Structures are given as structure tokens and as C-alpha cells.
Coordinates of C-alpha atoms and ligand atoms in Angstrom, one line a residue:
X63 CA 128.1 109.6 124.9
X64 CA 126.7 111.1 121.9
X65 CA 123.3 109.2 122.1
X66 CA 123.0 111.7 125.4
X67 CA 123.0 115.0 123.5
X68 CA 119.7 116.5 122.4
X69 CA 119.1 118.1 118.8
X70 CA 121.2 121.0 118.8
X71 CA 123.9 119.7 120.4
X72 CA 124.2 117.3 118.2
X73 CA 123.6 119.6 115.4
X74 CA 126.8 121.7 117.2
X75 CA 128.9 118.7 117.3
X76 CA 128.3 117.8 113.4
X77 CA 128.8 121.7 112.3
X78 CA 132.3 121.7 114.4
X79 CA 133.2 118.5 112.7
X80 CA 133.8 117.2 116.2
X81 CA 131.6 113.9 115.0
X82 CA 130.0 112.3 112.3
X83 CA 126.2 111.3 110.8
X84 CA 128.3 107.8 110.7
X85 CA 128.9 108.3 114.3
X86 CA 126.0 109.0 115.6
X87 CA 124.1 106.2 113.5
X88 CA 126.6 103.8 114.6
X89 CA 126.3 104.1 118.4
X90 CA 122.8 104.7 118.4
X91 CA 122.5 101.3 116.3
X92 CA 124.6 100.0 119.2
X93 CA 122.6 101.1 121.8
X94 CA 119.3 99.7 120.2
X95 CA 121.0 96.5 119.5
X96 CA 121.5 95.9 122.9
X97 CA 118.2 97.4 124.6
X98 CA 115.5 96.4 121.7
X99 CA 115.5 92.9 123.1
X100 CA 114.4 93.9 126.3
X101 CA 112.3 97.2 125.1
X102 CA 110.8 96.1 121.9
X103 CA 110.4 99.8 120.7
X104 CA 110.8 99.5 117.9
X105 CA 109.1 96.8 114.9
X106 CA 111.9 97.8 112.3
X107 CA 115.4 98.7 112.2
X108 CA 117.4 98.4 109.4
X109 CA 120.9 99.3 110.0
X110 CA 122.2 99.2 105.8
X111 CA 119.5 101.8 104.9
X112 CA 120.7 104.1 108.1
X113 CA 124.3 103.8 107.6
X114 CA 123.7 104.7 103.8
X115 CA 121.7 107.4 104.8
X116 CA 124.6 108.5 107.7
X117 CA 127.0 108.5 104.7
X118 CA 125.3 110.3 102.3
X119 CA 124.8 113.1 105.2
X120 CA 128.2 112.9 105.5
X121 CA 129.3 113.8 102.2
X122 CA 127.1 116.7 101.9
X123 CA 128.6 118.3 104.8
X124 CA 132.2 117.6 103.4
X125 CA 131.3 119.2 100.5
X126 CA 130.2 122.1 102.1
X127 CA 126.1 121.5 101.1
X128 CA 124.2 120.5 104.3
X129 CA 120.7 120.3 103.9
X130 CA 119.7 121.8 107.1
X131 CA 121.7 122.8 110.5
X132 CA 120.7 119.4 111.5
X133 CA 121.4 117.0 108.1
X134 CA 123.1 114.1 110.1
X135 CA 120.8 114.1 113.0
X136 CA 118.7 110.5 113.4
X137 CA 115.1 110.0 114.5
X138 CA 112.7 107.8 114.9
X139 CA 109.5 107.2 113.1
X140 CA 106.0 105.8 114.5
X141 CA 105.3 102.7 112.3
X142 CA 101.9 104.1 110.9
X143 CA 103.9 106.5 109.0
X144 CA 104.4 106.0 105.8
X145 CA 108.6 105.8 104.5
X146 CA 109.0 104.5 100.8
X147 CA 111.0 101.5 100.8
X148 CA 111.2 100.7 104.6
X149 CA 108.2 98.3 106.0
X150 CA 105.2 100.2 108.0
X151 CA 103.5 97.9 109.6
X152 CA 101.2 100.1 111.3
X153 CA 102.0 97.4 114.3
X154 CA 99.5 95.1 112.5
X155 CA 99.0 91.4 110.8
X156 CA 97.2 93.0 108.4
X157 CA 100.5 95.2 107.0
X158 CA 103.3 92.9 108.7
X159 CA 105.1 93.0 105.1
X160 CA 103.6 96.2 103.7
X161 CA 106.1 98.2 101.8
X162 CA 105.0 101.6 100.8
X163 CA 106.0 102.9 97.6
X164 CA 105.9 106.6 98.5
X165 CA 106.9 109.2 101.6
X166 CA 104.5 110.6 103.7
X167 CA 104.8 114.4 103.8
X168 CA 106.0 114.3 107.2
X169 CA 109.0 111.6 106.5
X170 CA 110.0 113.4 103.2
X171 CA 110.3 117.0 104.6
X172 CA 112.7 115.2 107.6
X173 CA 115.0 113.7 104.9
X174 CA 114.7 116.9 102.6
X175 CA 116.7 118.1 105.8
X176 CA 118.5 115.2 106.3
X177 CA 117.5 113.5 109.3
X178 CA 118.6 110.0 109.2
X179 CA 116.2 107.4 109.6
X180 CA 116.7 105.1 112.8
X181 CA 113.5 102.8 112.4
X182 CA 110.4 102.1 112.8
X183 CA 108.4 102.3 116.3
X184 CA 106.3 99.7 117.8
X185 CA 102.5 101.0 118.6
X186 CA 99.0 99.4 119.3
X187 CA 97.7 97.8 115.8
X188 CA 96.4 100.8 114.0
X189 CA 96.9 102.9 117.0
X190 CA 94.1 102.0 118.5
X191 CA 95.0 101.5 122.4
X192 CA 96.7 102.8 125.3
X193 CA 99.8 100.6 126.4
X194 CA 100.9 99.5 122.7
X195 CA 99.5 95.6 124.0
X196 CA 97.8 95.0 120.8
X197 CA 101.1 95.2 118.6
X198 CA 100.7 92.1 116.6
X199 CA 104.7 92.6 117.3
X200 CA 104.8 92.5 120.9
X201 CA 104.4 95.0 124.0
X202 CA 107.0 97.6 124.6
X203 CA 108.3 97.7 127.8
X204 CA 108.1 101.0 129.7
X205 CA 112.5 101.7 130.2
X206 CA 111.4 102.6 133.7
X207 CA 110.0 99.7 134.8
X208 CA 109.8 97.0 132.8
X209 CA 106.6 95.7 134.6
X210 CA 105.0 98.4 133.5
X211 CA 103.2 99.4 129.9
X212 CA 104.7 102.6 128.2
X213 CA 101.5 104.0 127.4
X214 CA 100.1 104.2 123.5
X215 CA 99.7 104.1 121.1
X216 CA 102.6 106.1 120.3
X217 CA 104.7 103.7 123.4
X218 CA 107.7 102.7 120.9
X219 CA 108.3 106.0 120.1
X220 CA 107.9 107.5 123.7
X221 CA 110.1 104.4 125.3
X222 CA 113.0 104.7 122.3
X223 CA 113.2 108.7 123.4
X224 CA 113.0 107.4 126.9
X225 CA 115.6 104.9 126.9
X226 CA 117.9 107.0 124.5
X227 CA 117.5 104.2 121.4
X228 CA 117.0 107.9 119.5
X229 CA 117.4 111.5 120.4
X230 CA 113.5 112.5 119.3
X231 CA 110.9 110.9 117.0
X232 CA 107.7 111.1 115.6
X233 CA 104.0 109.9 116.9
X234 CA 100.3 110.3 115.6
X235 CA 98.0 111.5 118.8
X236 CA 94.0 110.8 117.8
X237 CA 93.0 110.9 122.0
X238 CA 96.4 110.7 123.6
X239 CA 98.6 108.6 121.6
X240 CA 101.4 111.4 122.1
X241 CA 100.5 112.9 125.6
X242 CA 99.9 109.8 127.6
X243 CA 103.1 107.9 126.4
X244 CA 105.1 110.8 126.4
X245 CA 103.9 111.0 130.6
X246 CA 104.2 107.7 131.3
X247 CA 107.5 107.6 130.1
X248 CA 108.9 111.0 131.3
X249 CA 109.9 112.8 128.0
X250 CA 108.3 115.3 126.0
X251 CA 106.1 115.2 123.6
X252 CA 103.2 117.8 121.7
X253 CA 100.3 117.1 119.5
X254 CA 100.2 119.9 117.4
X255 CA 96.5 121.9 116.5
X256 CA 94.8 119.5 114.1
X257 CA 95.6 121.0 110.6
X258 CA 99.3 122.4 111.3
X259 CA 100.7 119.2 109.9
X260 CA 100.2 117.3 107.4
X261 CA 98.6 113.7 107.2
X262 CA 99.6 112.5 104.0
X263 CA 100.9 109.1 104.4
X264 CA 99.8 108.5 107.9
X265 CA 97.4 105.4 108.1
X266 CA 94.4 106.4 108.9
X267 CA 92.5 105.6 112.1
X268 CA 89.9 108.5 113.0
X269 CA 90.8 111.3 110.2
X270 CA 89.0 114.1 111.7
X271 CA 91.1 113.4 115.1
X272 CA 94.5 111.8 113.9
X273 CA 97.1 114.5 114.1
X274 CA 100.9 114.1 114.0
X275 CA 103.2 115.2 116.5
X276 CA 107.0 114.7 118.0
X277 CA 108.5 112.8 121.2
X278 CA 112.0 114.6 122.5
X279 CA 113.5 114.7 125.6
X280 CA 113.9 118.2 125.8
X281 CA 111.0 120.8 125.2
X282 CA 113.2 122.1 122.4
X283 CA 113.5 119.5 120.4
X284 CA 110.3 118.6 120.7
X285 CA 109.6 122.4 119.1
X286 CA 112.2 122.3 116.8
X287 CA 111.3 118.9 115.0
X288 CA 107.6 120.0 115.0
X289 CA 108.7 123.2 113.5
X290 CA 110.1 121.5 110.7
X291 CA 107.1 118.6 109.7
X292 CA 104.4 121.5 110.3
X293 CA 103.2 123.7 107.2
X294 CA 100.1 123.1 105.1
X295 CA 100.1 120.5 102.2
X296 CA 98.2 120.0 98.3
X297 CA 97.7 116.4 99.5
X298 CA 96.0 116.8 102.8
X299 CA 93.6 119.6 102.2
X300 CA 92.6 119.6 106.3
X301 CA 96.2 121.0 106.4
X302 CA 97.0 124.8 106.6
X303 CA 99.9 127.1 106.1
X304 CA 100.9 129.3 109.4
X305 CA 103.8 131.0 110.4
X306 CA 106.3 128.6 113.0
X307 CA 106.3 131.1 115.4
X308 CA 107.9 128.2 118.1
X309 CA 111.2 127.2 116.7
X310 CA 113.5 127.1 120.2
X311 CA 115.3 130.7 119.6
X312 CA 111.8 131.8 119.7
X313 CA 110.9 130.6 122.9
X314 CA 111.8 132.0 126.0
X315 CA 110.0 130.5 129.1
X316 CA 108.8 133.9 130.1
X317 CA 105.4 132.9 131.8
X318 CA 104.9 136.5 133.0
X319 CA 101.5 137.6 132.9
X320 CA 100.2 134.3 131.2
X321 CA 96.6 133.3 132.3
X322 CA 96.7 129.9 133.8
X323 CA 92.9 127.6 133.9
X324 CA 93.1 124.6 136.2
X325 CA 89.7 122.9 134.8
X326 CA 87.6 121.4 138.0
X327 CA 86.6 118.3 136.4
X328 CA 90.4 117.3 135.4
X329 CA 91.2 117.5 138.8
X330 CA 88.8 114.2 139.9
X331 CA 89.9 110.7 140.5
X332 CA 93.6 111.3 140.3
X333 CA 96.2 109.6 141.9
X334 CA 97.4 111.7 144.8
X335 CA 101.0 111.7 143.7
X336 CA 99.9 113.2 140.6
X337 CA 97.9 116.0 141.8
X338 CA 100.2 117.1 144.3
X339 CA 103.2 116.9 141.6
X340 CA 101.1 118.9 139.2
X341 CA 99.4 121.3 141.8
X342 CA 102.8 122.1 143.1
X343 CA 104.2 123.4 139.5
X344 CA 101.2 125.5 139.5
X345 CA 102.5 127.2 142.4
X346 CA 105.8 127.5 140.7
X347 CA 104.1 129.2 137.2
X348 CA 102.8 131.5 140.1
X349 CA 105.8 132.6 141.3
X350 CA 107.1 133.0 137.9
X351 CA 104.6 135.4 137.4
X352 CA 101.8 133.4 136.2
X353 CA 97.7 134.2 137.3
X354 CA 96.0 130.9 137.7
X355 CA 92.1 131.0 137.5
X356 CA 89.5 127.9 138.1
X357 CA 88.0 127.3 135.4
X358 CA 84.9 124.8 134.0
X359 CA 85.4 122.3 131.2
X360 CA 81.6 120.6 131.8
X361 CA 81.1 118.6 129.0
X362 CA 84.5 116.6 130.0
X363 CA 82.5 113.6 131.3
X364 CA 80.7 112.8 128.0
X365 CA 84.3 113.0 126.1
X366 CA 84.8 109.3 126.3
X367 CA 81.1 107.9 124.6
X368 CA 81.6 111.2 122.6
X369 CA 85.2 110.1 121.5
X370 CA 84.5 106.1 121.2
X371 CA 81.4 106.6 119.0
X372 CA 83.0 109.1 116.4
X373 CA 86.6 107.3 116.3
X374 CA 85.0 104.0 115.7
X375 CA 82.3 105.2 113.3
X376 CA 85.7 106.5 111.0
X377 CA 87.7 103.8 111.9
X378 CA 85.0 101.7 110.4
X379 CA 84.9 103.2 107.2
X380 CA 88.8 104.2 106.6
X381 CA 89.5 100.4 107.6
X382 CA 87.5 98.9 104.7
X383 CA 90.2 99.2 102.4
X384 CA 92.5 96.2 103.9
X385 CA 90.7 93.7 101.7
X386 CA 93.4 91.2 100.5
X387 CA 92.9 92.6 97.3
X388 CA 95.0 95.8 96.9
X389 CA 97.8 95.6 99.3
X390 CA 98.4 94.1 103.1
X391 CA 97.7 90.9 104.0
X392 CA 95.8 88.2 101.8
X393 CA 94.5 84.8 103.6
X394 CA 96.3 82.1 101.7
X395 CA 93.1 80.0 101.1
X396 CA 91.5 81.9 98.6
X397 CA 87.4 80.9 98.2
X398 CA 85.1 82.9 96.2
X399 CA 85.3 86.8 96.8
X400 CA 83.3 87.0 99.7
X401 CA 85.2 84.4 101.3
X402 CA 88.5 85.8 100.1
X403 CA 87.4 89.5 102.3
X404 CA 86.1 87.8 105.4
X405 CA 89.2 85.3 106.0
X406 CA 91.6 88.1 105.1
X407 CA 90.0 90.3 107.5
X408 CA 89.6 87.8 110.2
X409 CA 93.2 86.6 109.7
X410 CA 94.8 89.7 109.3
X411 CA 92.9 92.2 112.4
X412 CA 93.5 91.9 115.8
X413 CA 90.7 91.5 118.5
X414 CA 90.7 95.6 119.7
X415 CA 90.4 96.3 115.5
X416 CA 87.6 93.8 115.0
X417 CA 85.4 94.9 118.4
X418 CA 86.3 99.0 116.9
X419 CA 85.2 97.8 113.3
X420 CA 82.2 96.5 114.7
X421 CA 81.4 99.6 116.9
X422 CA 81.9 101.7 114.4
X423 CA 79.4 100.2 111.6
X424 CA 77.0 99.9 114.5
X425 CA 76.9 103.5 115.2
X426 CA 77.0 104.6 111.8
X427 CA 74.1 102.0 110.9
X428 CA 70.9 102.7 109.3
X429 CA 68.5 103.2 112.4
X430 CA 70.8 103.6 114.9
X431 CA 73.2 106.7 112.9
X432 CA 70.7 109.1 114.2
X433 CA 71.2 107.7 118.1
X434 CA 75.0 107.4 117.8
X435 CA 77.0 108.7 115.5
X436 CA 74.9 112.4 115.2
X437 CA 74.2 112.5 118.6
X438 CA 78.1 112.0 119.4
X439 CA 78.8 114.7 116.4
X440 CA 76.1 116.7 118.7
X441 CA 78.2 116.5 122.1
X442 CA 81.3 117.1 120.0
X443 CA 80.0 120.8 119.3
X444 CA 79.3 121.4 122.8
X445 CA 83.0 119.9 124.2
X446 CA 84.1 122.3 121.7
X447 CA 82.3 125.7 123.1
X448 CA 83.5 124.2 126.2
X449 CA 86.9 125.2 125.0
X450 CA 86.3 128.1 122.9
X451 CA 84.4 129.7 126.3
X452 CA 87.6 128.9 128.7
X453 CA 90.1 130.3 126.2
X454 CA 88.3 133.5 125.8
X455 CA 89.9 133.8 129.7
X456 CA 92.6 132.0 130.0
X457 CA 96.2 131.5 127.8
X458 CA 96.9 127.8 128.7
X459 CA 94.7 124.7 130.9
X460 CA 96.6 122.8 133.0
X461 CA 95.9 119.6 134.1
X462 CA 97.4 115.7 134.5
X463 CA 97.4 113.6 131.3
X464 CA 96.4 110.7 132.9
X465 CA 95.0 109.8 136.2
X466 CA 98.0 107.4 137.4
X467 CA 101.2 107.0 136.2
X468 CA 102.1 103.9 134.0
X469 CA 100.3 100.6 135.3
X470 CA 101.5 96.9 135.2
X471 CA 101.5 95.8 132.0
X472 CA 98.4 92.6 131.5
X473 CA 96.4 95.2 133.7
X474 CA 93.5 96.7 131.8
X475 CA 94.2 94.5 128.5
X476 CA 91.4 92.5 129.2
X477 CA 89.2 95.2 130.4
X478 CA 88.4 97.6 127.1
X479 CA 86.3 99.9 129.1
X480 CA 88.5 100.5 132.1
X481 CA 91.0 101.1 129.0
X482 CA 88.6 103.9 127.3
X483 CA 88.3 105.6 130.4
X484 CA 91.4 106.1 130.8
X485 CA 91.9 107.9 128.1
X486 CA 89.5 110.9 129.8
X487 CA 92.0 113.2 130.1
X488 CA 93.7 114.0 126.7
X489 CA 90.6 113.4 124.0
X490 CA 88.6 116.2 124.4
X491 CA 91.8 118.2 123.3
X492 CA 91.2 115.9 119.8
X493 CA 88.0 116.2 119.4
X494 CA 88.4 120.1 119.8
X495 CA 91.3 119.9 117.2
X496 CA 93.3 122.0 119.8
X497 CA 97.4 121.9 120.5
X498 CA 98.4 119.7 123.6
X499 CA 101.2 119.0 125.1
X500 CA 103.1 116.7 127.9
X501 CA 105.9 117.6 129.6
X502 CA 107.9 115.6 132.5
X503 CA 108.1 116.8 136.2
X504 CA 109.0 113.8 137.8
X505 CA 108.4 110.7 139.1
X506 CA 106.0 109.3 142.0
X507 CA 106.4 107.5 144.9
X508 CA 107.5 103.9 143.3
X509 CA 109.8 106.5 140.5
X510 CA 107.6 106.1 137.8
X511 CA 107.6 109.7 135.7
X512 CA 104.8 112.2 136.2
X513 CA 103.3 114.3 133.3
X514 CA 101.7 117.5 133.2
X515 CA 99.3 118.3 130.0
X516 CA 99.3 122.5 128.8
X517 CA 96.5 122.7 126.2
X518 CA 95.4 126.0 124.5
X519 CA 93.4 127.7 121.8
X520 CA 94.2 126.6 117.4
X521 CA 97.8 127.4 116.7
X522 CA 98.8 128.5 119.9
X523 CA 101.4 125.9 120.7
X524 CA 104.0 128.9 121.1
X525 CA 102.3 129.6 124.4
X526 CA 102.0 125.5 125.7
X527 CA 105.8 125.5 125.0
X528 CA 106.8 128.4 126.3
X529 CA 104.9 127.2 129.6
X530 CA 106.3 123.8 129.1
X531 CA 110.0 125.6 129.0
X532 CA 109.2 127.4 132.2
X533 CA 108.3 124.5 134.1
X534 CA 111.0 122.3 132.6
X535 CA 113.8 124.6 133.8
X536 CA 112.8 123.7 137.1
X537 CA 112.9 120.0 136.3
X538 CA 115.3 117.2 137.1
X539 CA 115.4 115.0 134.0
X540 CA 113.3 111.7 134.1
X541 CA 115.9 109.0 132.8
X542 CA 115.4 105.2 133.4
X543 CA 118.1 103.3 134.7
X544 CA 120.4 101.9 132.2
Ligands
LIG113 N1 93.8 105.4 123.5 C1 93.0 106.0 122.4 C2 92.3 104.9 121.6 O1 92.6 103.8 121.8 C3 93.8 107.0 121.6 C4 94.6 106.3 120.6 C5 95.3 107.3 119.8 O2 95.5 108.5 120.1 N2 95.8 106.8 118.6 O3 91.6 105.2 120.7

């Protein structure tokens, strides 16, 4: 089955002429016609544009002019990311019929290779959640269990790569949207160093912790595709040029003499299954050559109000713009302006936006900035010494993503603090603006996948691969069922 084959196998396949863009597209629409029912990973498919696109491919390689080794290849794209033409919803009321009129970097340097476009993946509204529960389109369904949440916001892409509905796709991570999907769902998937890629065209949530990143099932592609959306850009001038020194030939899951930190405080609370899983791949990097050294992250348990206060406080202001006036949603009962702003906005949010939006202008308030917001930019500086100090010993940290694998969907949903702190384990790598990935190692006691996070210094994410592609060889793959 050709929706089976990772990257470069399908890449093989296409150069040998032993199948077609057509192909592919066509069973891989198959497949997600008769899963997306049941998944709901994805909020947009539109099978004209991808055939279209599948033929175009097509031609080029009969003609002898490819784009890239991979023009023919689909993926999927997290609906926050802007695709000219195709609906981005950003898994809100507020966008449900927004069509942009231009490419974000990201999407346009996929098709300038010719990646075909699969669809659009469901995530929490404005990616702001953990188990993709406040889609205004509906939960996705964790392909493992279908009980159970599959992690967010970035769960439609994770669970699409999961349940083979496309061979890799894209995400945006601001404190775990990549990692702790990517775990719950048992592929793999990296959030690059804040900078390497580019956020034009990705909605804004938090901009100084946003960062886009790639879901594959194989530590390769999961390289590969990040190799070819990174590079600095003239229209997001946080991004920076540096050399792809991680494309798969490059990697070699050679762990030899790599410095290992297992940080104490990421090692409290968790679910036994999860520590034993994680602390027995340590003892594998070990063998492999490997030194592993404690090491101290002490700031860790101020990450979440750290995190909470400065993603609200942006979220606050880089929401403002959905006013009925420009572009999204407009209430239908138009009053006088003031009117026309608070219905839109009360129609068109969802309850986790509103209660962020209302967090955020609190903390950034006159009177209370000085208590919240600076204080939180404060504890920011010291979670990032935190890291600067441990890297000046250690390669890579090691540690879980989460503390338990994926829990019951309706769980937390109701509970927005037990949410937060769940996230304790992947945003201090945001709010440091350093690489982090998560890569499968298998599942617990009721089969549910385990992750394992590798997080290291600013452009590093040569070395969290490499240690990733140690580990994974070593690894049974984490499929679901059907
Ligand atoms: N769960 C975190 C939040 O709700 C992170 C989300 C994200 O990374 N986009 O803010």
C-alpha cells in the first residue's frame, strides 16, 4: 500500500516510474474518505484541487522537469497555516469561511517543490489547547483509541500521520502543540529553534513562542520536510538563514560520545509506564555509547504561570484584529460600531479564546502590567539561563513530553487548569526558543504510544535527531489498528 511508504520511498517509487502523484493522491483520498468520519483530522479536504495538483506533478516529471526529488509527494497542512485559495479556518467560528489570498512561506516553498496538498488539519481554535476539544469543527479522535484525545493543538495533523490519512504534515508548536500530539499519537514530530522557520502566514497566537514544525512517522521525514520549510525570510524578520546541516543523508544515529542530561524536576509526577519506558532508552543511548549526567532545570515549576501570562498577554493583542470588519466572521445583526465588534467577537470566539483574551488584557493592564506581564518576562530570563547553564554540559535533555499518555477524551475539558498544567513538560523549550523534539518508543500498559522529548541548545536539531535516530532504530513502530 502506497499510503505505507514514508518520504523517500515514495520519492523512489515516483523517480522509477513505478507509481504516480495521481496515485498516491488517489488512495490517500481513499483512505481519508473512509477514516475522516470516524478521525475528524482533518477540517478541509478538497479532492479537485489535490488531484489537479497530482496531475500537474505528473506532467513535470514526464517531461523530464521535477521540481524536487520529492515533486509528487502529498502532505498535510495544520489549518492555522495560511494556503491561498484553500479555506484556513484556524479550527475557529471566527474564520469558518476564511479564504486567504496568499501562501504562507512555509506552504509556498512545499509547492515550489511540489508537494501536493492533501488538506487541511483539525486543531484547538487558534491553537490554543491540548486535545484539539475546542475545534469549533469537532474533536479528533486519537487512531489508537478512539476514547481517547490526540493531544493539541496540532491533534489533526499528529492523528492524520498516525492513522496513515498522509505520509507527514505540518504543525505550529507555541508550548507543545507538536511534541505532545506527536507522543500521544506515536509518530514523530520536531519543533524547530524559534527563528529557523519562517512564520509568514501562520495565524498568530503567542508570536514570540509560535514556531512551525513537521509530524512524520519516521525520524527522517520528519528531518527532511523540516529541512525544506526552514531558512530565513524578508517577511518574518524573527527568522534567520542557517546551514540545514540535518537533511537524513546527514544523519547517522551515531550517539557516541554525546552528553546526555536527564533534568530532576522532569522526572516528578509521571506515570510509571512512562518513566520506566523513557528511563530504559536511556540505558540503551548508554550502551550505544552515550554518557548520561543529572542535571537541574530549577525554574521548571514557574514555566506554566510563566508561559500562561506571556502567551495570553500576546494572544490578547494579536487577536484584536478579528473585528467583523476586515475579514473572518461578521455577526449578521449589524448595530452601531461598538455593537458590530462585541457581537462579532462574542459570536465568532470560542469559550478557551474569550477566557485567554481576557487573561491576556488583564496581565497586560495598566496597574497590574508591572505584576504580570514583566514579572512573567522576568522568570522568562531566568528559565532561559536555566537552559543556557545545562547546555554548557550536556549535548541533548532527555525527558517525557507529557506526564501520561493520551487521556479520555471529555477529561480535562472542563478543567482549564488541570489542562495548563499539563502542558509542564514541553513550554519551557518555547519560552527558551530552543529545538524540541518527540519521538515514539512505544506504548503502555492499555497500548497507548509513549513519547520521549530530546531538547538542545539554538540550531542544534542535528544532534536531537541524530539521538532520535538512535533510539528509533531500536523501536517497533507505533501503528493503530486499522
Ligand atoms: N497547550 C498549550 C496552550 O494551550 C500549547 C498550545 C500550542 O503549542 N499551540 O497554550
Amino acid at each position: 500500500m502506497l499510503v505505507e511508504k514514508s518520504i523517500g520511498e515514495l520519492a523512489a517509487l515516483l523517480a522509477d516510474g513505478k507509481t504516480s502523484a495521481v496515485e498516491i493522491a488517489k488512495e490517500y483520498l481513499a483512505r481519508i474518505g473512509s477514516l475522516n468520519g470516524a478521525i475528524n483530522a482533518y477540517i478541509t479536504v478538497d479532492d479537485e484541487r489535490t488531484l489537479k495538483e497530482a496531475r500537474e506533478s505528473d506532467e513535470r516529471r514526464r517531461s523530464g522537469k521535477p521540481l524536487s526529488a520529492w515533486d509528487g509527494v502529498p502532505v498535510a497542512v495544520k489549518d492555522n497555516i495560511c494556503t491561498a485559495g484553500l479555506r484556513t479556518t484556524c479550527g475557529s467560528g471566527m474564520l469558518r469561511d476564511f479564504v486567504p489570498p496568499y501562501d504562507a512561506t512555509v506552504y509556498r516553498k512545499l509547492r515550489e517543490r511540489g508537494f501536493v496538498t492533501l488538506g487541511k488539519t483539525n486543531m484547538d481554535e487558534f491553537a490554543m489547547g491540548s486535545t484539539t476539544e475546542t475545534s469549533f469543527f469537532g474533536v479528533t479522535k486519537n487512531p489508537h483509541n478512539e476514547t481517547c484525545v490526540p493531544g493539541g493543538s496540532s491533534g489533526g495533523s499528529a492523528a492524520a500521520v498516525a492513522a496513515m490519512m498522509a505520509p507527514a504534515a505540518l504543525g505550529s508548536d507555541t508550548g507543545g502543540s507538536i511534541r505532545q500530539p506527536a507522543s500521544f499519537c506515536g509518530v514523530a514530530g520536531v519543533k524547530p529553534t524559534y527563528g529557523r522557520v519562517s512564520r509568514y502566514g501562520l495565524v498568530a497566537f503567542a508570536s514570540s513562542l509560535d514556531q512551525i514544525g513537521t509530524f512524520a512517522r519516521t525520524v527522517d521525514d520528519a528531518a527532511l520536510l523540516l529541512g525544506v520549510i526552514s531558512g530565513g525570510d524578508a517577511a518574518d524578520s524573527t527568522s534567520i538563514e542557517r546551514p540545514v546541516d540535518f537533511t537524513p543523508e546527514l544523519l547517522d544515529g551515531n550517539v557516541a560520545g554525546m552528553v546526555i542530561g536527564l533534568p530532576d524536576e522532569y522526572f516528578q509526577g509521571i506515570a510509571p509506564a512512562v518513566k520506566e519506558a523513557i528511563l530504559s532508552k536511556v540505558k540503551e543511548l548508554e550502551a550505544m555509547g552515550a554518557k548520561i549526567e543529572p542535571i537541574s532545570l530549577q525554574y521548571t515549576e514557574y514555566a506554566i504561570p510563566i508561559y500562561y501570562l506571556i502567551a495570553t498577554a500576546e494572544a490578547s493583542s494579536n487577536l484584536a484584529r478579528y473585528d467583523g470588519i476586515r475579514y473572518g466572521y461578521r455577526s449578521p445583526g449589524i448595530g452601531a460600531l461598538a455593537e458590530l465588534y462585541r457581537k462579532t467577537r462574542n459570536e465568532g470566539f470560542g469559550k478557551e479564546v474569550k477566557r485567554r483574551i481576557i487573561l491576556g488584557t488583564y496581565a497586560l493592564s495598566s496597574g497590574y502590567y508591572d505584576a504580570y506581564y514583566l514579572k512573567a518576562l522576568k522568570g522568562r530570563t531566568l528559565v532561559i539561563r536555566d537552559f543556557q547553564k545545562a547546555f554548557a554540559r550536556v549535548d541533548c535533555i532527555l525527558s517525557p513530553v507529557t506526564t501520561t499518555t493520551a487521556f479520555a477524551l471529555g477529561e480535562k475539558v472542563d478543567d482549564p487548569l488541570e489542562m495548563y498544567v499539563s502542558d509542564i513538560l514541553t513550554i519551557s523549550a518555547n519560552l527558551a526558543a530552543i529545538p524540541g523534539m518527540s519521538v515514539p518508543i512505544g506504548r503502555d500498559e492499555s497500548g497507548l504510544p509513549v513519547g520521549l522529548q530530546i531538547m538542545a541548545g539554538h540550531f542544534e536539531e542535528k544532534k536531537i535527531l541524530n539521538c532520535a535516530k538512535a533510539i528509533e532504530r531500536h523501536v517497533e513502530p507505533v501503528r493503530p489498528g486499522r
